[in-house]
Structure formats: C-alpha cells, structure tokens
Coordinates of C-alpha atoms in Angstrom, one line a residue:
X1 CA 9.2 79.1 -25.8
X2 CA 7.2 77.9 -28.3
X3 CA 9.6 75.9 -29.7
X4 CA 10.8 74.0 -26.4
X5 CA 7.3 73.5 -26.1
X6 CA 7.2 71.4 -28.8
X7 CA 10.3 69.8 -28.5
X8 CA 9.0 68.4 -25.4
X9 CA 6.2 67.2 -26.8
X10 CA 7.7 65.1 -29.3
X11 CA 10.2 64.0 -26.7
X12 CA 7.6 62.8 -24.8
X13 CA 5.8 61.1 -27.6
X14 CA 8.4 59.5 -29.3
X15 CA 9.4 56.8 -27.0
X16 CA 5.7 55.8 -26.6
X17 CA 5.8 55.4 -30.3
X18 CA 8.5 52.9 -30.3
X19 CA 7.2 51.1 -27.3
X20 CA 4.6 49.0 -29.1
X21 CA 6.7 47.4 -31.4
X22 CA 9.1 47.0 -28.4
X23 CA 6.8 45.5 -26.2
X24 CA 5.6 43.1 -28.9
X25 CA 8.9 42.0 -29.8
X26 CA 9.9 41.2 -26.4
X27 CA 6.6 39.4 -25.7
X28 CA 7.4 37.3 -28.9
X29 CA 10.1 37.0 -28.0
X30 CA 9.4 35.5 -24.1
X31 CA 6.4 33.4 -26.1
X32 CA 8.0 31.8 -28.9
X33 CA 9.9 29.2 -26.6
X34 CA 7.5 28.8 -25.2
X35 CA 5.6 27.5 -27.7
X36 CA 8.1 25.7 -29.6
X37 CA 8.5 24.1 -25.9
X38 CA 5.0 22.8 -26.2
X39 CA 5.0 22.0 -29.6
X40 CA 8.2 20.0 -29.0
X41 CA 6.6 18.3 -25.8
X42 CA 3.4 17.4 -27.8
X43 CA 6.1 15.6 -31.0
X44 CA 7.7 13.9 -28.5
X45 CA 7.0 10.1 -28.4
X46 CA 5.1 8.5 -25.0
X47 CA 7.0 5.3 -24.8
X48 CA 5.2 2.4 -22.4
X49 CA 7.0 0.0 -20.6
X50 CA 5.7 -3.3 -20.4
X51 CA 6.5 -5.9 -18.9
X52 CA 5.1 -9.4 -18.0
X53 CA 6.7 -13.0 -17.1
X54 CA 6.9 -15.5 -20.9
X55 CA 9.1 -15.8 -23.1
X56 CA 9.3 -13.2 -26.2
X57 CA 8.5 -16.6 -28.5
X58 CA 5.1 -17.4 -26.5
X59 CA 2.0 -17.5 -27.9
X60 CA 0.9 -14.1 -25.3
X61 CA 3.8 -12.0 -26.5
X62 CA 3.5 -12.6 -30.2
X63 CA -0.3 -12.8 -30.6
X64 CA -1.6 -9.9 -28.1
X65 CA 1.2 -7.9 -26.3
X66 CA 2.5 -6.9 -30.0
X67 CA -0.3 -6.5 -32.1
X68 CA -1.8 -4.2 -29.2
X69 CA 1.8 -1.9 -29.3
X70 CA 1.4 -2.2 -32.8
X71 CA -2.3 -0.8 -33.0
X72 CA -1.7 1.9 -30.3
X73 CA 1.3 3.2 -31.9
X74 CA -0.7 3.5 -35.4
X75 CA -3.9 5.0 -34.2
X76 CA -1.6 7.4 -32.1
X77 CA -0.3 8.3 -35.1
X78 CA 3.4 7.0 -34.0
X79 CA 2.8 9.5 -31.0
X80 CA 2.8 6.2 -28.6
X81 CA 4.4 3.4 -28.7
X82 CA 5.8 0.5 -26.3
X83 CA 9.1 -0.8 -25.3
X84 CA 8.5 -4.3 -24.4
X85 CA 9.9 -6.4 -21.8
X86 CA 9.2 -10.1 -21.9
X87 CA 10.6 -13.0 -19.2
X88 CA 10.7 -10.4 -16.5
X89 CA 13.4 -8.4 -18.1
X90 CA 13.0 -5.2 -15.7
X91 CA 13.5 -7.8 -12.9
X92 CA 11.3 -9.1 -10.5
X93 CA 9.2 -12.2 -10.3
X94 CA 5.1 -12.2 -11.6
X95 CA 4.2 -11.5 -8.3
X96 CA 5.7 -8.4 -8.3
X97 CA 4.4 -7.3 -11.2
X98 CA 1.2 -5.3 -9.5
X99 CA 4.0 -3.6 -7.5
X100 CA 6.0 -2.4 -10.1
X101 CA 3.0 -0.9 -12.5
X102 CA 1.6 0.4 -9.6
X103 CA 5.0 2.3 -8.2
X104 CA 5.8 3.4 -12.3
X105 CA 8.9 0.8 -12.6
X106 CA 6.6 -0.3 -15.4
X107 CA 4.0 1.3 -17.1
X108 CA 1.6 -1.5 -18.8
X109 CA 1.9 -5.2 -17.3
X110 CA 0.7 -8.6 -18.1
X111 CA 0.3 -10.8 -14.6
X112 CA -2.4 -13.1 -12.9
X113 CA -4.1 -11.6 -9.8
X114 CA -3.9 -15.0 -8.1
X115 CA 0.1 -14.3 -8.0
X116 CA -1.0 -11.7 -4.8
X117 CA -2.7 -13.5 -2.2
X118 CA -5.4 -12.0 -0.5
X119 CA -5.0 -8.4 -2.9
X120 CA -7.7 -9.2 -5.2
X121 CA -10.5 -11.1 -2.9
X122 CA -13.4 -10.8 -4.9
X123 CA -11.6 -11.9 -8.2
X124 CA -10.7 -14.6 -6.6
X125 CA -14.0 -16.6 -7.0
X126 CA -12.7 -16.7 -10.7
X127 CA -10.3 -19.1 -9.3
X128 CA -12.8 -21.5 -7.8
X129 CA -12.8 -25.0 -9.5
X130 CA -15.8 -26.0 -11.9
X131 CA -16.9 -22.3 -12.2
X132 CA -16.0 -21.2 -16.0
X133 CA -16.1 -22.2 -19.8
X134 CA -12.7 -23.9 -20.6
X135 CA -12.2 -22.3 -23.9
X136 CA -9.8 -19.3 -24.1
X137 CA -12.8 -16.5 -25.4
X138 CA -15.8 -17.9 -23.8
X139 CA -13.9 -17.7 -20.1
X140 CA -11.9 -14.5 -20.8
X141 CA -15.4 -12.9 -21.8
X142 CA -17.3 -14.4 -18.6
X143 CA -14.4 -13.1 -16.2
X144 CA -14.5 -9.7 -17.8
X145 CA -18.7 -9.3 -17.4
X146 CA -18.0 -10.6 -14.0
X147 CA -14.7 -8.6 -12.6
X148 CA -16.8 -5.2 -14.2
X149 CA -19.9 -6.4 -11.9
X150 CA -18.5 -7.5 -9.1
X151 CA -14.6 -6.6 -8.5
X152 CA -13.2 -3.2 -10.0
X153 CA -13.4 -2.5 -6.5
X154 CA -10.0 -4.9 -6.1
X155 CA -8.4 -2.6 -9.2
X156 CA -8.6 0.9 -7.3
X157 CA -4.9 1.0 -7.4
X158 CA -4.5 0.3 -11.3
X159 CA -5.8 1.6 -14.7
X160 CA -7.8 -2.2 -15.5
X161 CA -7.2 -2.9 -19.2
X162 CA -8.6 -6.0 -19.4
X163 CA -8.3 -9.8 -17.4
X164 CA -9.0 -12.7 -19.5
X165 CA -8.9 -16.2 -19.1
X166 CA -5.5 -18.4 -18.9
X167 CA -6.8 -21.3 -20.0
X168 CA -8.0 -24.4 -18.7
X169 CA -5.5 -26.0 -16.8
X170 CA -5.0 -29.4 -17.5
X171 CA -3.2 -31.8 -15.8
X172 CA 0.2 -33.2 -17.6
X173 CA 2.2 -35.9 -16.3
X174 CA 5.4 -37.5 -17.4
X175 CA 4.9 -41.7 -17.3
X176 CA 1.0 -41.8 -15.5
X177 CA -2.0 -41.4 -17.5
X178 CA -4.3 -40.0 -15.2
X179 CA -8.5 -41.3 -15.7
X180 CA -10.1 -40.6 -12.5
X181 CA -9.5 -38.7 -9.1
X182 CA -8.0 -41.7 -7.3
X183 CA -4.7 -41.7 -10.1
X184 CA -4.2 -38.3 -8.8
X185 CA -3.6 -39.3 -5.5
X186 CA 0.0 -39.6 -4.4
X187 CA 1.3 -37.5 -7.3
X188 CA 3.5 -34.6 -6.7
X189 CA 2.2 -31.6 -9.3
X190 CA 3.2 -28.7 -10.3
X191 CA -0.1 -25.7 -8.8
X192 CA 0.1 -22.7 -10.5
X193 CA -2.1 -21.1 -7.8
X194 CA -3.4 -21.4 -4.4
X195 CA -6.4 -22.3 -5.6
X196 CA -5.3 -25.3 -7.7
X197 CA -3.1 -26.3 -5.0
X198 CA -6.2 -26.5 -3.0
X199 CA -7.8 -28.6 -5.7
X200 CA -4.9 -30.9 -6.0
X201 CA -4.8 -31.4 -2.1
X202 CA -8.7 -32.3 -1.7
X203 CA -7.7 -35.2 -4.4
X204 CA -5.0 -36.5 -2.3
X205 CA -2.2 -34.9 -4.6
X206 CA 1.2 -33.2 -2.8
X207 CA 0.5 -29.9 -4.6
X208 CA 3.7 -28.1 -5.4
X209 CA 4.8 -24.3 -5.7
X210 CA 7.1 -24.2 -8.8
X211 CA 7.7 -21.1 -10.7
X212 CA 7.2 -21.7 -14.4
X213 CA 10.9 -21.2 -15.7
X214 CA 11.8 -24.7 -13.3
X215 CA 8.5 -26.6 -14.2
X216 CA 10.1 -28.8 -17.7
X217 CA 13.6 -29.3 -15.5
X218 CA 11.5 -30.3 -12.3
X219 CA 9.5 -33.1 -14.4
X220 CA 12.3 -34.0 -16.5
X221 CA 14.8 -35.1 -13.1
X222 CA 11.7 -36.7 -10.9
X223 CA 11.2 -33.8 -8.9
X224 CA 7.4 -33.7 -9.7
X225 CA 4.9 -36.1 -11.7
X226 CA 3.3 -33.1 -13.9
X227 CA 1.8 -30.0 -13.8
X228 CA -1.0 -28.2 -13.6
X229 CA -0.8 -25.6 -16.9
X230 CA -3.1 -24.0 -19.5
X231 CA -2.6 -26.0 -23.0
X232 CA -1.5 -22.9 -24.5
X233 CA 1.7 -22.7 -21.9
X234 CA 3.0 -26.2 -22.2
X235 CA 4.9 -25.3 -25.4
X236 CA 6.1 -21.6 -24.4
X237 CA 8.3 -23.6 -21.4
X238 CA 8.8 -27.0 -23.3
X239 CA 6.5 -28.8 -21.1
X240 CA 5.3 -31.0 -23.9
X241 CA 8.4 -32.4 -24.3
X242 CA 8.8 -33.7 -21.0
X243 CA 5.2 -35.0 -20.6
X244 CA 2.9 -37.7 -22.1
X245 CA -0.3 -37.6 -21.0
X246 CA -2.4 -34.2 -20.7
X247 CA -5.9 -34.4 -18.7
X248 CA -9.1 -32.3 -19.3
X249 CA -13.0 -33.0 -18.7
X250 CA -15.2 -32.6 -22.1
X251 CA -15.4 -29.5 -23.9
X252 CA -19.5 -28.7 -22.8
X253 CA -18.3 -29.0 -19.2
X254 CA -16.5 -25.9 -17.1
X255 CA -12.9 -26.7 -16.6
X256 CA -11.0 -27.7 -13.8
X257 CA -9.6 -24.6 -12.7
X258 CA -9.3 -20.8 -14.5
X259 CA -6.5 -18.9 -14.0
X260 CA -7.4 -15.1 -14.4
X261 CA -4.9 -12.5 -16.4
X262 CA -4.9 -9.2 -15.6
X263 CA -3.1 -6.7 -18.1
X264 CA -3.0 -3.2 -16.0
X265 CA -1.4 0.2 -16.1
X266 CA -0.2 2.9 -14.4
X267 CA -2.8 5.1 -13.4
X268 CA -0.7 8.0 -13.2
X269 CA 0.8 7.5 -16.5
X270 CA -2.6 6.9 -17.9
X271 CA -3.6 10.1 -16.5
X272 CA -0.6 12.0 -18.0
X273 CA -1.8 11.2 -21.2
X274 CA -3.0 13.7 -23.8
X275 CA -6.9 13.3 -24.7
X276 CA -6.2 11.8 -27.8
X277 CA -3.9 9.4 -26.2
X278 CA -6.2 8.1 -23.5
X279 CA -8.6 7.6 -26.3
X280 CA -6.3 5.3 -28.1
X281 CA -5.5 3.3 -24.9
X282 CA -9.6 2.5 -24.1
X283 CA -10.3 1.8 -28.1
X284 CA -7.6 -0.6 -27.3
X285 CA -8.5 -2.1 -24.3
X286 CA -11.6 -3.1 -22.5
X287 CA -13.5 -5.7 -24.9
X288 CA -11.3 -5.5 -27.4
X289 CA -8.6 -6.4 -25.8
X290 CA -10.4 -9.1 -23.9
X291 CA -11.4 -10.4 -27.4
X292 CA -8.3 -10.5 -28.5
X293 CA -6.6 -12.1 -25.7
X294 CA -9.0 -14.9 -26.0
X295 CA -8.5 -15.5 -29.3
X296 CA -5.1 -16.0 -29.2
X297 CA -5.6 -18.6 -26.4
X298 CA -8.4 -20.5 -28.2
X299 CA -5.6 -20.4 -31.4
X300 CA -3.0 -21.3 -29.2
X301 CA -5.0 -24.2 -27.5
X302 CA -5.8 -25.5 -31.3
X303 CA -1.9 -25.2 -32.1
X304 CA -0.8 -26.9 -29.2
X305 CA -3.0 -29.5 -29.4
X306 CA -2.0 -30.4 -33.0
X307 CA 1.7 -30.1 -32.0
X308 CA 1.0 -32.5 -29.0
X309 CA -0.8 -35.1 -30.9
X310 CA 1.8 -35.5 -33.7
X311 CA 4.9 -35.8 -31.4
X312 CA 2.6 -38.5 -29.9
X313 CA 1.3 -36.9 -26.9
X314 CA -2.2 -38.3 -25.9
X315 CA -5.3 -36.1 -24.5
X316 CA -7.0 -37.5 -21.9
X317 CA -11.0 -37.1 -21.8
X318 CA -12.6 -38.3 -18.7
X319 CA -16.0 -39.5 -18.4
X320 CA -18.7 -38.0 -16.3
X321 CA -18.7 -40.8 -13.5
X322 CA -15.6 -39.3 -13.0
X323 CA -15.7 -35.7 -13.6
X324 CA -18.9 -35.7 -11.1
X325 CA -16.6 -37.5 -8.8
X326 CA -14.0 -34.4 -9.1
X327 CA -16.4 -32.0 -8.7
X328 CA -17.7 -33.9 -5.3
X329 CA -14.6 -34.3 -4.5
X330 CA -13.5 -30.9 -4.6
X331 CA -16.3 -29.0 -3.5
X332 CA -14.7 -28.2 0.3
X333 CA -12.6 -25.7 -2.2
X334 CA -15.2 -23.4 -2.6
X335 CA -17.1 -23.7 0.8
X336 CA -13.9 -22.8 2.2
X337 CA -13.7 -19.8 0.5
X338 CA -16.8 -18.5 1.1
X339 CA -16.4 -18.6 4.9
X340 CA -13.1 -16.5 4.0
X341 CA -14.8 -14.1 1.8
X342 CA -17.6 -13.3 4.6
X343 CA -14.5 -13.2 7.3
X344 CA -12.8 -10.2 4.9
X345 CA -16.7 -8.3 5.0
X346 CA -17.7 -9.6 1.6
X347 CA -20.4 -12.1 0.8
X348 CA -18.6 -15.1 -0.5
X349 CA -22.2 -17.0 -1.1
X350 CA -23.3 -14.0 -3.6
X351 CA -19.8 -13.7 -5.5
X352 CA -19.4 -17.6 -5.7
X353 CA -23.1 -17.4 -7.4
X354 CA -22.1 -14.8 -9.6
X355 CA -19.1 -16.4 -11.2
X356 CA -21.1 -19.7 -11.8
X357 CA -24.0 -17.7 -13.1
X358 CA -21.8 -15.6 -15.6
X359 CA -19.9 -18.9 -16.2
X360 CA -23.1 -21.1 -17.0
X361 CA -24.0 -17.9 -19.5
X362 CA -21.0 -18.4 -21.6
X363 CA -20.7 -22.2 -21.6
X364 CA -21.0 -23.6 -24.9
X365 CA -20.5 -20.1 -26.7

C-alpha cells in the first residue's frame, strides 16, 4: 500500500514538474513573433508622398521640397523618408491638392490656399493687394506670425507645416512696357488668383484664368499680353522667354499682390507616427521650414533677376505718383472683402488690420 502510495504521488508530481518549462516554451514561443512582428514594424521605412504642382527643375523642388526629405530622412535615422511627386504626378490639378492630403491620396503637399475659394477665409486677407513685404523671407515670415494668430482655425482639416510667401507678383508682358495704372488698361493678363484678378479688373485689365503649364504658350500665340507671376516662377515655366518687360513698385514698398503657400499633411498619417518621428516632422517644419522656403525664394528672385537682365529683359520700377495711384485705385479690393468676411461671421475690418499690421512689421527686414 505503501508503495502505490507513493507511486501516486510522484505520478501526480511529475507532470507539474515539467509544466513550467512547458508553459514557458510555449509562451516563448506565442511571444517571439510577436516581437519580431514589432521589431520588424518599427525597421520598416515610413515613406511620405508628396506631391505639389512645378516642375522637378524649379527653384521650390530643388531648394526646399528636397533638402527637407533629405533632413527628415537623416534625423530619422533613414527610418522616414519621401517619395516625391512633382508636376502633379499623382494626378490632379493644385486645386485639388487640399483634397487629396486631406483624403491620404497624398501624404505631404505643396499648394496655395487661394487655389480653394472660400475654404481658407481668414487667410485670405493675405491675398489683399498692398498688404505684405515683397521679398521672399520677410512676407513668408509675416504670413506665418499672422496665419498662427489669426487663421489655424481655416487648417482644422490638415497637419499646417508651414505657408510662406510666393513672391511678389509682378506683372510681365510680351511687347508693352507697362509705367502707370492707365497701360494696364485694355490688357488681357494672366491672374493667378481671385484676388489678383480682382486687382487687374479695378485697373481696367481683362483678368484671365490660365493654369500655369499654358501661361508661356498663351503669351507666345497672342492669347494674353502677360502675366501676373512671382519672379522666382517666370523661369520654372519659360515665361522669361516669352516676355520683355517685368513690373514691380520699389523694394521699401509692399508689393502688389502676395500669393500664400501652404505645405500641409495628413493628419492621420501625422498621427500614425512614432514619437520620434513626429519630432523629426515639427524640428522640420514650422519656422524652419518657413525660413527656408523664403530663402529659397529671395535666392531665386536674385537668380532670376540676373538671368532676366542678361538675356535683355528690363525691370520696370514705377514711381510713387504712380504706385499711390495703384493703391487708390485698387482699394475697392479690400473693402469688398471685408463686407464678405463679416457676411461669413468674421470680422473682415480686424483681420484686414492684422495682415497690414504684421506686414508693416516686417517691411524693410
């Protein structure tokens, strides 16, 4: 009896002995894929699509949207990268830009607000004519101090990486030098927004809707006079060569009109990012970027205007008579808006103040 006791005993025991190792085997052996699972998730590469409207030779794509790919994929330690898409390549126009990084067909874009009527209301005082420095970094820092004060509200949808200035936008023409508001007048022009085309139609100009791929051919067959465009886009779409004259006021006056420049992201994909991810993304954006975006556009200003002037292009400078007479001229654009602004609940008087308080700020920096 004794015996069967015992042999019971150890019958019992033994299979408990063998069960640890057992159990810990099988929970290894549920655990390790899953951690090579995670560790394989975390190695893999977060690649960005981005996309925006130039040409892969223009001054935007070779002088911010690569160096920024190039910093975030080195201070991510090659754990983020982007794959860029330059003149629209994932389809589209600019205008449906904000769509597609907003819906994920694109994850970082490079497009003007102005492109979306109505979307971005209070950024739109940005757009109003006589407001901002006409320098690339002096703008592009003014818009930025004044869309974080006044308009994130219009970027709920987005992750806002930074809007900067486009430039100045001068007026080119073909065969017409252009002195005064009166040798606007009867000219058909190129507006790259609704806001210049309400400029160019208070100076008795036939403002015309062009997208920027058509604007050399349109000059070069009669279609238009000239353009509207930033100096640092003439080159990028060959408008130099089919223009002579290029207008501007002087350099300690605002300029004629701004065109703001939105780069934005996903907010989802933002989101999805690891910690040390979305801290690359912000050291990257924000200021910095705005900074760097400007740069570029003040280098690319200085570049084109060099170009322009030994091909034998001439830069127009108009006097103050005249520039006063613009600005008088022109005024109806911004009262106008206003009224609109309080119609859509905001208050157009405040914003319009704001932008040409931020603006004065900058002018001359």
């Amino acid at each position: 009896m004794k015996s069967t006791r015992k042999h019971k005993l150890l019958s019992t025991a033994t299979p408990r002995w063998h069960s640890t190792p057992n159990r810990m085997l099988a929970g290894l052996t549920l655990a390790l894929p899953a951690l090579f699972g995670a560790a394989a998730t975390q190695a893999q590469t977060v690649t960005l699509k981005y996309s925006h409207f130039l040409p892969a030779n223009s001054g935007f794509n070779q002088k911010v949207a690569l160096p920024w790919c190039a910093a975030i994929e080195k201070d991510s330690g090659g754990k983020m990268k982007c794959q860029l898409y330059p003149s629209l390549a994932l389809g589209g126009t600019p205008a449906q830009l904000a769509d597609q990084v907003k819906n994920g067909v694109a994850d970082v874009v490079w497009t003007s607000p102005s492109y979306s009527t109505g979307r971005f209301p209070r950024t739109e005082a940005l757009e109003l004519p006589f407001t901002l420095p006409g320098d690339g970094l002096a703008a592009s820092r003014a818009m930025w101090d004044y869309v974080q004060q006044h308009a994130m509200a219009d970027f709920k949808d987005f992750k806002l990486l930074a809007i900067h200035s486009g430039g100045n936008s001068v007026i080119s023409t073909a065969s017409k030098p252009i002195l005064s508001a009166d040798d606007i007048k009867g000219l058909k022009l190129r507006s790259p927004s609704r806001f210049a085309a309400l400029f160019l139609s208070s100076l008795g100009s036939t403002p015309v809707n062009m997208p920027l791929a058509q604007v050399t051919e349109g000059i070069s067959k009669g279609v238009i006079d000239g353009a509207m465009i930033p100096w640092e886009v003439l080159p990028a779409i060959k408008v130099d060569e089919v223009t002579k004259y290029h207008m501007e006021g002087m350099a300690h006056q605002p300029g004629f009109i701004q065109t703001p420049m939105a780069v934005m992201m996903n907010k989802a994909k933002y989101d999805s990012l690891a910690p040390e991810l979305k801290a690359v993304i912000d050291k990257h954006s924000g200021s910095a970027l705005v900074d760097l975006t400007g740069k570029a556009w003040d280098e690319g200003i200085a570049d084109t205007r060099k170009k322009l002037a030994a091909q034998g292009n001439k830069t127009l400078v108009i006097k103050d008579a005249d520039y006063n007479a613009l600005k008088k001229t022109t005024a109806s654009v911004e009262a106008d808006w206003i009224k609109q602004a309080n119609a859509r609940g905001l208050d157009g008087s405040q914003l319009a103040a704001a932008v040409h308080g931020i603006g004065s700020k900058y002018l001359g920096k």
